[in-house]
XYZ file of C-alpha atoms in Angstrom:
598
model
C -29.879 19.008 -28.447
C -33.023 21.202 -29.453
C -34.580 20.609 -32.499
C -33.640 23.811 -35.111
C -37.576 25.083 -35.666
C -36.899 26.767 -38.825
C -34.930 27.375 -41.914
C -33.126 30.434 -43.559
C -33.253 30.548 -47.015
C -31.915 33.903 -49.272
C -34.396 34.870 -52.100
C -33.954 37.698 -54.572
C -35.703 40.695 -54.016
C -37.667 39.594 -57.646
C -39.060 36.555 -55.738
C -40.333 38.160 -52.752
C -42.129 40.655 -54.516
C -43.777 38.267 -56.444
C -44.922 36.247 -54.037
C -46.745 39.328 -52.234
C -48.631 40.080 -55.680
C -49.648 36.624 -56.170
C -50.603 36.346 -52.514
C -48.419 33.467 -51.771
C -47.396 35.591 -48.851
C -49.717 37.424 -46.644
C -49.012 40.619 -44.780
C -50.588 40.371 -40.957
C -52.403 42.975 -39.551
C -50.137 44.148 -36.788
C -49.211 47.501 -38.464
C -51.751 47.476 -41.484
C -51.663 51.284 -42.548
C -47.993 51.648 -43.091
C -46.797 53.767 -40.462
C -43.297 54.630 -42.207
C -42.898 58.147 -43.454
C -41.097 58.318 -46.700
C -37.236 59.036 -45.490
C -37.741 55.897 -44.181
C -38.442 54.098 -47.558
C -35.529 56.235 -49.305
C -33.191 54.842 -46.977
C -34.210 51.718 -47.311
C -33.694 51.512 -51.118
C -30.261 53.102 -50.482
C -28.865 50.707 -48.484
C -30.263 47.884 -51.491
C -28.542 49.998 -53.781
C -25.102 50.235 -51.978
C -25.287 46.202 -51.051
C -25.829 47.151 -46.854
C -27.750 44.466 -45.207
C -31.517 45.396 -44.452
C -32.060 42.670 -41.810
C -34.271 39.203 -41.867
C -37.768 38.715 -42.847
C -39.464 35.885 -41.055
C -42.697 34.371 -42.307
C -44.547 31.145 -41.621
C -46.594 28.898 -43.871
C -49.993 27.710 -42.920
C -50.691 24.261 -42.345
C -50.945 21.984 -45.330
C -55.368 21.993 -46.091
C -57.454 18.685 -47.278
C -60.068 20.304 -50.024
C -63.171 19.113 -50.782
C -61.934 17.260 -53.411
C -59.064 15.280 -51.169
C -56.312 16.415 -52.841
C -54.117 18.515 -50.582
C -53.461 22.260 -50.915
C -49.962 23.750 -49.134
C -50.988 26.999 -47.129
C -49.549 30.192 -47.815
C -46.613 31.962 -46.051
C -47.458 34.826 -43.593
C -45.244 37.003 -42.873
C -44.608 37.948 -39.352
C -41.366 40.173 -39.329
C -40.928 42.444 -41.939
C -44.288 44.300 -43.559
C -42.693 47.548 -43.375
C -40.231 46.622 -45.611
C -41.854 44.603 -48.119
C -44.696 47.254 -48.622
C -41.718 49.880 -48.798
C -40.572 48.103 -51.739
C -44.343 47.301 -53.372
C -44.617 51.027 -52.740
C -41.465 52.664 -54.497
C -40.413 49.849 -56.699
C -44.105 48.648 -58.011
C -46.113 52.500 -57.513
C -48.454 50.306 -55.112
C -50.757 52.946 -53.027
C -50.427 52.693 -49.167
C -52.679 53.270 -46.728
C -51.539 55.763 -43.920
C -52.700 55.689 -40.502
C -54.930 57.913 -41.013
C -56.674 55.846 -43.952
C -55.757 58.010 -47.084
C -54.457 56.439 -49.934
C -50.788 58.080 -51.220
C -48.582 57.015 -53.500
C -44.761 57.400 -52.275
C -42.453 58.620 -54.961
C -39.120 57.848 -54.843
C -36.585 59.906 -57.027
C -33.303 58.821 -58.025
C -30.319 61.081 -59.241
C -28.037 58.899 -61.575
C -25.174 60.886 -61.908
C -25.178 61.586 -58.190
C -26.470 57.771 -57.488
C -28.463 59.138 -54.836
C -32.090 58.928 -53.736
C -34.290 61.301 -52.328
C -38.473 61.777 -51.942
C -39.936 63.284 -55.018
C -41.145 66.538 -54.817
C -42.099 69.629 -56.978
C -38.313 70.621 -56.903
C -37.454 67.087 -58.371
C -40.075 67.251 -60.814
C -39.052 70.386 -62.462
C -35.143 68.845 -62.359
C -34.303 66.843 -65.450
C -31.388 65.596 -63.505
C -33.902 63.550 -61.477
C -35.557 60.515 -62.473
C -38.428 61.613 -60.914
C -40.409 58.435 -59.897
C -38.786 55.181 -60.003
C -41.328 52.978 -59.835
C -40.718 53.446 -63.936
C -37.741 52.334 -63.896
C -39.337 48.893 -62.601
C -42.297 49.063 -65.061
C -42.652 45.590 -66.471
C -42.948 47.544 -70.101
C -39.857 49.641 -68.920
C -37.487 50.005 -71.564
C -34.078 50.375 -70.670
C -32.750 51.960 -73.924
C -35.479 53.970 -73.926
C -35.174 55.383 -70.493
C -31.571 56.405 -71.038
C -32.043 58.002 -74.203
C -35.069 60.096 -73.259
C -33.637 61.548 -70.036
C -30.273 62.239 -71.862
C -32.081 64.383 -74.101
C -33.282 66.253 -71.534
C -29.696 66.443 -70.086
C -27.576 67.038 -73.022
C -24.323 66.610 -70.748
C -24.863 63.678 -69.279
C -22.312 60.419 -70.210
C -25.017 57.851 -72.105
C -22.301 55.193 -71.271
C -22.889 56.473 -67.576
C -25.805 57.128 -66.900
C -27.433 53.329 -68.676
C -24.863 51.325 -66.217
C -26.302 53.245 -63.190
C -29.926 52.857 -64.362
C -29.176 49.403 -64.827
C -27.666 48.949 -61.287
C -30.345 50.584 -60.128
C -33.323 47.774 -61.647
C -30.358 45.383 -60.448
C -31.419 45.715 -56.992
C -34.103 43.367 -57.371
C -31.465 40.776 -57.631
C -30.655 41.477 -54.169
C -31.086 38.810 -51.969
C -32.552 39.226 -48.633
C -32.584 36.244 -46.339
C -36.244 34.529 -45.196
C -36.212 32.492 -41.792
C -39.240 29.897 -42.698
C -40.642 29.105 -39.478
C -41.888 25.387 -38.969
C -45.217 25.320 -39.766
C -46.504 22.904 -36.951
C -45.220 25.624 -34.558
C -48.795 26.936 -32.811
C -49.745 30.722 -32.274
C -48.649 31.410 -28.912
C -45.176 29.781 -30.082
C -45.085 31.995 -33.303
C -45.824 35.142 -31.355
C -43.144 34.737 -28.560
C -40.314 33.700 -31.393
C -41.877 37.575 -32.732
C -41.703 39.359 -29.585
C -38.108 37.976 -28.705
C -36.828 39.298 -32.584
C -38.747 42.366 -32.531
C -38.912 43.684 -28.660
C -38.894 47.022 -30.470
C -41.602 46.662 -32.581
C -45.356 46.536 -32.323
C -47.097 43.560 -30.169
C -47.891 40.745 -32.106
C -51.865 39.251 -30.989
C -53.857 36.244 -31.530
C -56.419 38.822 -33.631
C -53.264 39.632 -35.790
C -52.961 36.323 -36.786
C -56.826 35.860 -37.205
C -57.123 39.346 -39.229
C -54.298 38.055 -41.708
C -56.405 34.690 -42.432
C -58.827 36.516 -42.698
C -57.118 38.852 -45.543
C -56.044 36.322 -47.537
C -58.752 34.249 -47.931
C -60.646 35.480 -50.989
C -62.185 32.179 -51.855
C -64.639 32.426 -48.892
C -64.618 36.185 -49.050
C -62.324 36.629 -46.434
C -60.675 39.836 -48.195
C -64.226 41.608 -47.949
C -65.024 40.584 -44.521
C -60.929 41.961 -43.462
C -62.044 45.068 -45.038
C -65.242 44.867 -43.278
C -63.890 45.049 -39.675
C -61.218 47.303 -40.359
C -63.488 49.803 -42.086
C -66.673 49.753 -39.261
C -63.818 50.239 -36.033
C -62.560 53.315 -38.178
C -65.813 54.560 -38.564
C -66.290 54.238 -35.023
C -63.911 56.696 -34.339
C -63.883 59.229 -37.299
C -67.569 58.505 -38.759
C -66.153 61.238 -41.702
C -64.234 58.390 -42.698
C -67.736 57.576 -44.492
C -67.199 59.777 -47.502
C -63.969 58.026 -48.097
C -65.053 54.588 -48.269
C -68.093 55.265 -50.491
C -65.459 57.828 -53.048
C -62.618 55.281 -52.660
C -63.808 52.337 -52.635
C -67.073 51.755 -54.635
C -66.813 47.650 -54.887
C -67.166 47.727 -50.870
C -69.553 50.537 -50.242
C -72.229 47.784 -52.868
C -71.239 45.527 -50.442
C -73.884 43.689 -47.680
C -71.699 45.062 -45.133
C -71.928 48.951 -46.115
C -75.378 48.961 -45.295
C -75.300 47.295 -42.188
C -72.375 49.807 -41.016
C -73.421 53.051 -42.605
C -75.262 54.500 -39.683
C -72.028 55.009 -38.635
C -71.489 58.140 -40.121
C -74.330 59.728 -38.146
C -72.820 58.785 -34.545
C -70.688 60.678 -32.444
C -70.930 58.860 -29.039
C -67.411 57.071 -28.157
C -68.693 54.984 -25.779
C -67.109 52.051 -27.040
C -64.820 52.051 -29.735
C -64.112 48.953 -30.653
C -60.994 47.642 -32.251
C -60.291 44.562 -34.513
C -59.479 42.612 -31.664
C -62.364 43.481 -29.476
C -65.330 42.871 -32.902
C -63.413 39.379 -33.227
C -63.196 38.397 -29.931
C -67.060 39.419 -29.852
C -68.127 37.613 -33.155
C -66.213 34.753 -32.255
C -67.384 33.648 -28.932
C -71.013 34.446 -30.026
C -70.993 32.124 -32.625
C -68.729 29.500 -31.983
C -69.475 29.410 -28.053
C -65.028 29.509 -27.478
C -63.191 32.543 -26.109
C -59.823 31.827 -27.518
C -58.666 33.476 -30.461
C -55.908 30.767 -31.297
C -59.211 28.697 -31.851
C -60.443 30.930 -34.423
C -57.191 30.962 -36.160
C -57.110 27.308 -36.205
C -60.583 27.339 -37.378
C -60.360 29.548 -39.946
C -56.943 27.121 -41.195
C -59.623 24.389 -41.390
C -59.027 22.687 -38.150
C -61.025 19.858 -37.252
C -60.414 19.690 -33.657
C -61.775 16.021 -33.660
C -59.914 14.393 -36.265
C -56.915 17.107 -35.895
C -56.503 17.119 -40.160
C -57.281 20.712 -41.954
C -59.961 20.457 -44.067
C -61.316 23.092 -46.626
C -64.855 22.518 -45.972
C -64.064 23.606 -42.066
C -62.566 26.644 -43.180
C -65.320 27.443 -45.669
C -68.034 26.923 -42.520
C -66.127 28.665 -40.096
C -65.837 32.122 -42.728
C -69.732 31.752 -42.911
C -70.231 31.590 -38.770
C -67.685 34.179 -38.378
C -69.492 36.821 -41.110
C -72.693 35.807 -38.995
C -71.151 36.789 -35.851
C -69.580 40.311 -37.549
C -72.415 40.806 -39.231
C -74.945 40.525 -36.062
C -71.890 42.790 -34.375
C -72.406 45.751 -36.658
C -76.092 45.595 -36.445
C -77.702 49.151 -35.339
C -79.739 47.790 -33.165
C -77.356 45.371 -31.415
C -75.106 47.811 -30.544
C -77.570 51.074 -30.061
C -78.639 48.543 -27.470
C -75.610 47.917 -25.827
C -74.648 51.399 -25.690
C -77.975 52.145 -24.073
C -77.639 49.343 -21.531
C -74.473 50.675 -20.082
C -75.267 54.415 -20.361
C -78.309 53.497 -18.560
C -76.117 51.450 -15.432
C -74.264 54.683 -15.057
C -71.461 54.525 -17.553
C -72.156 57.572 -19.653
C -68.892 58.799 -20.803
C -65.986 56.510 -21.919
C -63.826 57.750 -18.892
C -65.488 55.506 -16.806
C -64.987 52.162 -18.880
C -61.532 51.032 -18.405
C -61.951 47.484 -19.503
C -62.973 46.848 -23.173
C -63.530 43.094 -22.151
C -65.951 43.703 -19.800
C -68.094 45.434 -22.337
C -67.141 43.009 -25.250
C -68.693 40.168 -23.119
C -71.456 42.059 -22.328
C -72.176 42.240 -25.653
C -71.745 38.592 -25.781
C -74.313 38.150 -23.185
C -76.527 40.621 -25.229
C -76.340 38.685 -28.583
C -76.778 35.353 -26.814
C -79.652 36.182 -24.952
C -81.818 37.906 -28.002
C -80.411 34.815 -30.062
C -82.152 32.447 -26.744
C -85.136 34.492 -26.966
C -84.739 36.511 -23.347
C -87.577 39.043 -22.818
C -85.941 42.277 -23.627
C -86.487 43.815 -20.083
C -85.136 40.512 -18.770
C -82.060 40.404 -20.782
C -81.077 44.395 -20.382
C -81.276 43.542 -16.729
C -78.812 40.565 -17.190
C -76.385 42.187 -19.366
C -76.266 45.663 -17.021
C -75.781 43.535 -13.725
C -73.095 41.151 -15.081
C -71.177 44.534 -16.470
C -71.205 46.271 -13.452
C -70.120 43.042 -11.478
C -67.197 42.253 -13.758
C -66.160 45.908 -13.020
C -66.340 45.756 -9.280
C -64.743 41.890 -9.697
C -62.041 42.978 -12.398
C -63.339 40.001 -14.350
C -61.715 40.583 -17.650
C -58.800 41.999 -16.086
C -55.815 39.122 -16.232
C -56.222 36.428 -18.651
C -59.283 37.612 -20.124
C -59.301 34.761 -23.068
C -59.267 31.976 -20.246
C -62.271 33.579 -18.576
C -64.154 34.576 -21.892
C -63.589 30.596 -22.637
C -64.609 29.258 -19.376
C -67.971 31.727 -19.073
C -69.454 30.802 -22.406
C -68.703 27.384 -21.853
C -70.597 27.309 -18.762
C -73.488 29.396 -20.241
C -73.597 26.703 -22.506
C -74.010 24.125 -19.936
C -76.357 25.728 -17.531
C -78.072 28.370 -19.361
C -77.372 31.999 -19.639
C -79.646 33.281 -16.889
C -78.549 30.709 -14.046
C -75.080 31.528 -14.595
C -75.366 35.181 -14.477
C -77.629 34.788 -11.159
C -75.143 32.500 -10.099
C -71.695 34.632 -10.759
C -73.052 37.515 -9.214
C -74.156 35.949 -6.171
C -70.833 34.448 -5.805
C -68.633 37.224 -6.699
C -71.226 40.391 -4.599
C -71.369 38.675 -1.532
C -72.105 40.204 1.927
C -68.594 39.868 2.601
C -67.753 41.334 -0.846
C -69.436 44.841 0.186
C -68.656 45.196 3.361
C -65.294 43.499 3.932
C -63.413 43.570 0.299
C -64.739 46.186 -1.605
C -63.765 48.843 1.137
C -60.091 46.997 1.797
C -59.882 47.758 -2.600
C -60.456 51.609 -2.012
C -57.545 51.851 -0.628
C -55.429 53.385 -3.629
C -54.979 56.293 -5.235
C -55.756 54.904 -8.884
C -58.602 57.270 -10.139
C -58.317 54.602 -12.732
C -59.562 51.941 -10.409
C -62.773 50.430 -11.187
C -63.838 50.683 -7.896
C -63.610 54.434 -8.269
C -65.315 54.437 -12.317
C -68.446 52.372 -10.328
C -68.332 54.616 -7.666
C -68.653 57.818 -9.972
C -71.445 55.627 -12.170
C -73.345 54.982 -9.061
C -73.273 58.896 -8.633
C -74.781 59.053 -12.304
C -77.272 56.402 -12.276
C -78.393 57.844 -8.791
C -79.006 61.380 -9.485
C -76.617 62.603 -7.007
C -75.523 66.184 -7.109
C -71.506 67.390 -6.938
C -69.659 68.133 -3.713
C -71.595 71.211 -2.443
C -73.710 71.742 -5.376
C -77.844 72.663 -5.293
C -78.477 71.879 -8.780
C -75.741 70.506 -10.460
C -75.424 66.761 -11.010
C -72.212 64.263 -11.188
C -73.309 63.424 -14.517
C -73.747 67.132 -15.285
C -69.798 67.554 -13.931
C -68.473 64.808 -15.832
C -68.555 65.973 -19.124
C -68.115 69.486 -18.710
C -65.866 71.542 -16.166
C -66.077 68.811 -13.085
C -63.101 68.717 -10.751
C -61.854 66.150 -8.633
C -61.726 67.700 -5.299
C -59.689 66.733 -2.715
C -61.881 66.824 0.607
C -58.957 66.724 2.748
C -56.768 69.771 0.306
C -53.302 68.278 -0.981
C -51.213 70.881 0.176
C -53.127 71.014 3.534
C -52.093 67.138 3.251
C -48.747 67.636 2.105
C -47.677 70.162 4.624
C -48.441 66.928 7.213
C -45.681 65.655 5.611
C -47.619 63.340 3.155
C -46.694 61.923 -0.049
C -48.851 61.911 -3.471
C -50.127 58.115 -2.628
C -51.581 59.561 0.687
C -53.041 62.077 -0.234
C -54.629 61.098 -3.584
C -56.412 58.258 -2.104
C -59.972 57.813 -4.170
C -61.697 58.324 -0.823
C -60.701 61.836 -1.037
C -62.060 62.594 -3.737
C -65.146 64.285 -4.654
C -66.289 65.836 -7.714
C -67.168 69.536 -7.004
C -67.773 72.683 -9.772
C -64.506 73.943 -10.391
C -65.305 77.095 -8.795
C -66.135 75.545 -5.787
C -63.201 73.622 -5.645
C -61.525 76.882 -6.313
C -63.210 78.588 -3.532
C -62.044 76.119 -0.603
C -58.541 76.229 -2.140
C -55.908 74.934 0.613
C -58.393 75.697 3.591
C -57.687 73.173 6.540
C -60.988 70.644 6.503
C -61.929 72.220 10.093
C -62.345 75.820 8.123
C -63.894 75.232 5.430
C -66.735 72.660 7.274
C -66.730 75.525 9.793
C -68.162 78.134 7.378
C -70.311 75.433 5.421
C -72.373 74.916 8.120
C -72.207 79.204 9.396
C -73.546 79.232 5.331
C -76.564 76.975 5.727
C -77.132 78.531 9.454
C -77.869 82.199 7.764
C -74.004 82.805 7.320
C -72.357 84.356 4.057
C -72.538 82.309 0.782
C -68.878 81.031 0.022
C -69.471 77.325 -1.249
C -72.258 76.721 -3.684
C -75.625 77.429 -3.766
C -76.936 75.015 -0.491
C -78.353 77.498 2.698
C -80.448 74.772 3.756
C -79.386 72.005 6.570
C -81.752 69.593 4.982
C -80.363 69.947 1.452
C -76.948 69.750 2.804
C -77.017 66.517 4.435
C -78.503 64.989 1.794
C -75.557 66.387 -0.100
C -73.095 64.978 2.005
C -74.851 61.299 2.382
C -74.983 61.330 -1.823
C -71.188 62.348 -1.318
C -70.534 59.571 1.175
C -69.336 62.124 3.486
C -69.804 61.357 7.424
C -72.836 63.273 8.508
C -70.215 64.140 12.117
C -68.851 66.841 9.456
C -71.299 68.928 9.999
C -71.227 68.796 13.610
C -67.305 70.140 13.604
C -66.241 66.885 14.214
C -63.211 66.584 12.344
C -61.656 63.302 12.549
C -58.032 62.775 11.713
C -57.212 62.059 7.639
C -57.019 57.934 8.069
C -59.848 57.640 10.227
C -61.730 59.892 7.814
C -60.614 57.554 4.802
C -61.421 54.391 6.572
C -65.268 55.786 7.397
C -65.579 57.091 3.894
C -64.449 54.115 1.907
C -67.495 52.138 3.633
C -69.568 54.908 3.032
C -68.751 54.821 -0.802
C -69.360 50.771 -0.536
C -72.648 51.445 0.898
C -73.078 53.926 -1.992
C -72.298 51.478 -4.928
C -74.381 48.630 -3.698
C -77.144 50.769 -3.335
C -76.854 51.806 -7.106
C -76.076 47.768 -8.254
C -79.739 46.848 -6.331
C -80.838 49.421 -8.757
C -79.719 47.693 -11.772
């Protein structure tokens, strides 16, 4: 028979609440800014009030820490099912501010009508109602007087029963007696355990992650400043994305913005470039494996607990060095000139709009790579070479793309034990093999994912080379991409379709070009015989009809930067899979020319 991994205990509202204040449990990070609106809390209190069940809360205590001292210190619960509700309550019972997703702080007001025993969201209406009690977060006041309460709002409502209304008001700060049941789980259950039992519980809610776990250490940790550095990550991946958000951290929250870490992050403000946007999970994953030369977050959580991996006890003065690495790491993260620098790298490999990076690893261990190598003293020319190479190769390879902790563990590991610059040589010699461009990389083309890396280093090669669009004299790929740039299907889709072809035929990346959008216009549904017809009539003194190109030179060159076969242009018009099979080497041809460049 399996052993029962955790207990279910009932506690009074009362308790939980006070354990939140006094930090004995800790609220994860999987849906910081509370994301309920505030129907959702009113409902919530009136099913407390009426007695309805409101469902479990799960939480899990940290493992049991040896201080410096050698006395022993019991960790604190974190609660993995549930935040919602418990800051619902902190909220409308205890007039704690929230933080909504879009990082302003509100206060929700909950009214309650005691002759009516019904709840509703304050609002001007309410306010101007004596019948209301407009805000009950003062009927919880720990100064609250119940007498008092009673008697002032019956003097605003002559009518209403005293007797009455004082046993409703006092059924209503009864609620806190309510108990709501807690399922403990066993605390030498590890991460990956934890965060299945939460996924199997909670299908419907959001994903529980490793980082999660890590942010909420983090968070409740204020003896090593943990609740500053929390702060710190969450603040700098906002800024990232909405650098306006400045004015609100240095109005809002004065203690941080005289912080180390507001300086380090406040060139923020001034950026607009969403490169990379990192999130909480990608600035940990980076800080850690910088630092602490492992790629798995679990380690970091264990870490941070105080785990000493040799003599498997949890020890304060662990947990105390492993805060002090980790601020390193986040610290060296935020840096201007680290990440100006990264940014630079990739925009100068080809990858100038965030469009064209679809993995988030790949770049985080690039940045690994970068900090390492400045950290090992790399020439600067040397190391930008590095970094740009290994990107582009875990694009092509998908490197990142399954387990992308197992491989972020098993490269810094081995950059460790051979040196950074042997195993990037190394890697990429392995992975871009002869074989690689001419045998595999072509046999990947064939989809219809304009998602597919293949296709994001194909359109990067385009930038970094200088080529021009489908049929263009002066206007570049990188000029299309960010402005009015069209995919263009060389072989038209309803030319294609009228074959009898479905959408996975004819949206294959090798048919794709980008072209100006008036050029794509401009061929329209045209058969590919036409329209190459009166390209080459146009460059032989014909009429004008696609682009700007009249010259035969200009146009070949346009059609080899296009990967196009050059027999085109002789009317030779082969059929659509022969043309995707010759075109797909072509592009191979075309993206290993750009990665000798890098």
């Amino acid at each position: 028979m399996a052993t029962q991994r955790y207990s279910v205990t009932p506690h009074p509202i009362e308790t939980l609440l006070s354990w939140v204040k006094s930090g004995e449990i800790a609220i994860p990070e999987i849906q910081r800014p509370f994301v309920w609106d505030a129907t959702k809390v009113r409902n919530l209190l009136d099913s407390f009030y009426r007695g309805y069940p409101v469902g479990y809360l799960i939480t899990w205590r940290n493992p049991t820490i040896k201080l410096k001292d050698g006395t022993l210190s019991a960790g604190k619960r974190i609660l993995i099912d549930g935040q919602q509700r418990m800051t619902a309550l902190m909220a409308a019972l205890l007039g704690r501010e929230v933080i909504t997703k879009d990082y302003d702080i509100v206060r929700i007001r909950i009214a309650f009508h005691p002759i009516e025993e019904r709840f509703e969201v304050s609002n001007p209406a309410i306010l101007k109602d004596s019948a209301w009690i407009a805000d009950i977060a003062d009927v919880f006041s720990p100064t609250a007087s119940l007498f008092q309460l009673v008697t002032n709002y019956c003097q605003k409502d002559p009518e209403a029963s005293q007797d009455k209304i004082f046993a409703t008001v006092e059924k209503l700060r009864k609620i806190v007696s309510n108990h709501v049941g807690v399922i403990e789980l066993a605390e030498d259950l590890d991460i990956e355990t934890v965060t299945e039992i939460f996924i199997r519980v909670n299908s419907a809610g959001v994903a529980l992650s490793q980082a999660d776990f890590a942010m909420s250490k983090i968070a409740v940790n204020e003896k090593f400043g943990g609740n500053l550095l929390r702060k710190a990550i969450d603040y700098f991946c906002h800024l990232a994305v909405a650098p306006e958000f400045a004015s609100k951290i240095e109005k809002g929250d004065p203690e941080f913005a005289t912080s180390e870490f507001w300086p380090t992050m406040r060139w923020l403000k001034d950026v607009n470039d969403d490169l990379y946007d990192p999130t909480y999970t990608d600035l940990l994953r980076v800080a850690f494996t910088f630092k602490f030369g492992r790629g798995r977050l679990q380690d970091l959580v264990a870490l941070l607990s105080g785990r000493n991996f040799e003599t498997k006890q949890y020890e304060e003065a662990v947990a105390e060095k492993s805060f002090a690495k980790l601020k390193e790491g986040i610290l060296a993260f935020m840096n201007k000139t680290h990440f100006e620098r990264l940014t630079m790298i990739l925009s100068s490999a080809g990858f100038v709009s965030s469009r064209l990076i679809t993995s988030h690893n790949a770049v985080n261990f690039a940045y690994i790579l970068y900090l390492r190598g400045r950290r090992e003293g790399i020439r600067s020319d040397e190391l930008e070479q590095l970094v740009r190479r290994w990107f582009a190769m875990s694009v092509l390879r998908s490197r990142y793309a399954g387990n992308p902790e197992s491989m972020f563990d098993s490269d810094i590991r081995r950059i460790a034990e051979h040196g950074l610059q042997a195993h990037v040589e190394g890697v990429i010699a392995s992975e871009l093999s002869e074989s690689f461009w001419s045998v595999t990389l072509p046999q990947e083309m064939q989809t219809s994912s304009t998602k597919s890396p293949y296709f994001m280093a194909y359109l990067a090669a385009q930038v970094k080379l200088g080529d021009k669009g489908f049929l263009s004299r002066d206007i570049t790929v990188r000029d299309l991409l960010p402005n009015r740039g069209d995919k263009h299907h060389i072989y038209p889709r309803r030319y294609l379709q009228q074959q009898g072809l479905g959408r996975n035929q004819y949206n294959q990346i090798a048919n794709f070009v980008m072209a100006q959008s008036e050029i794509n216009v401009a061929i329209g549904n045209k058969s590919p015989e036409i329209y190459f017809k009166e390209i080459a009539e146009q460059v032989n003194g014909g009429p004008k009809r696609y682009g700007g190109i009249t010259d035969t030179e200009m146009l070949r060159i346009n059609f080899e930067e296009n990967c196009l076969p050059l027999s085109l242009l002789d009317g030779q018009v082969p059929d659509y899979e022969k043309f995707l099979a010759e075109r797909r080497c072509l592009m191979a041809r075309r993206i290993k020319k750009w990665f000798d460049t890098l």
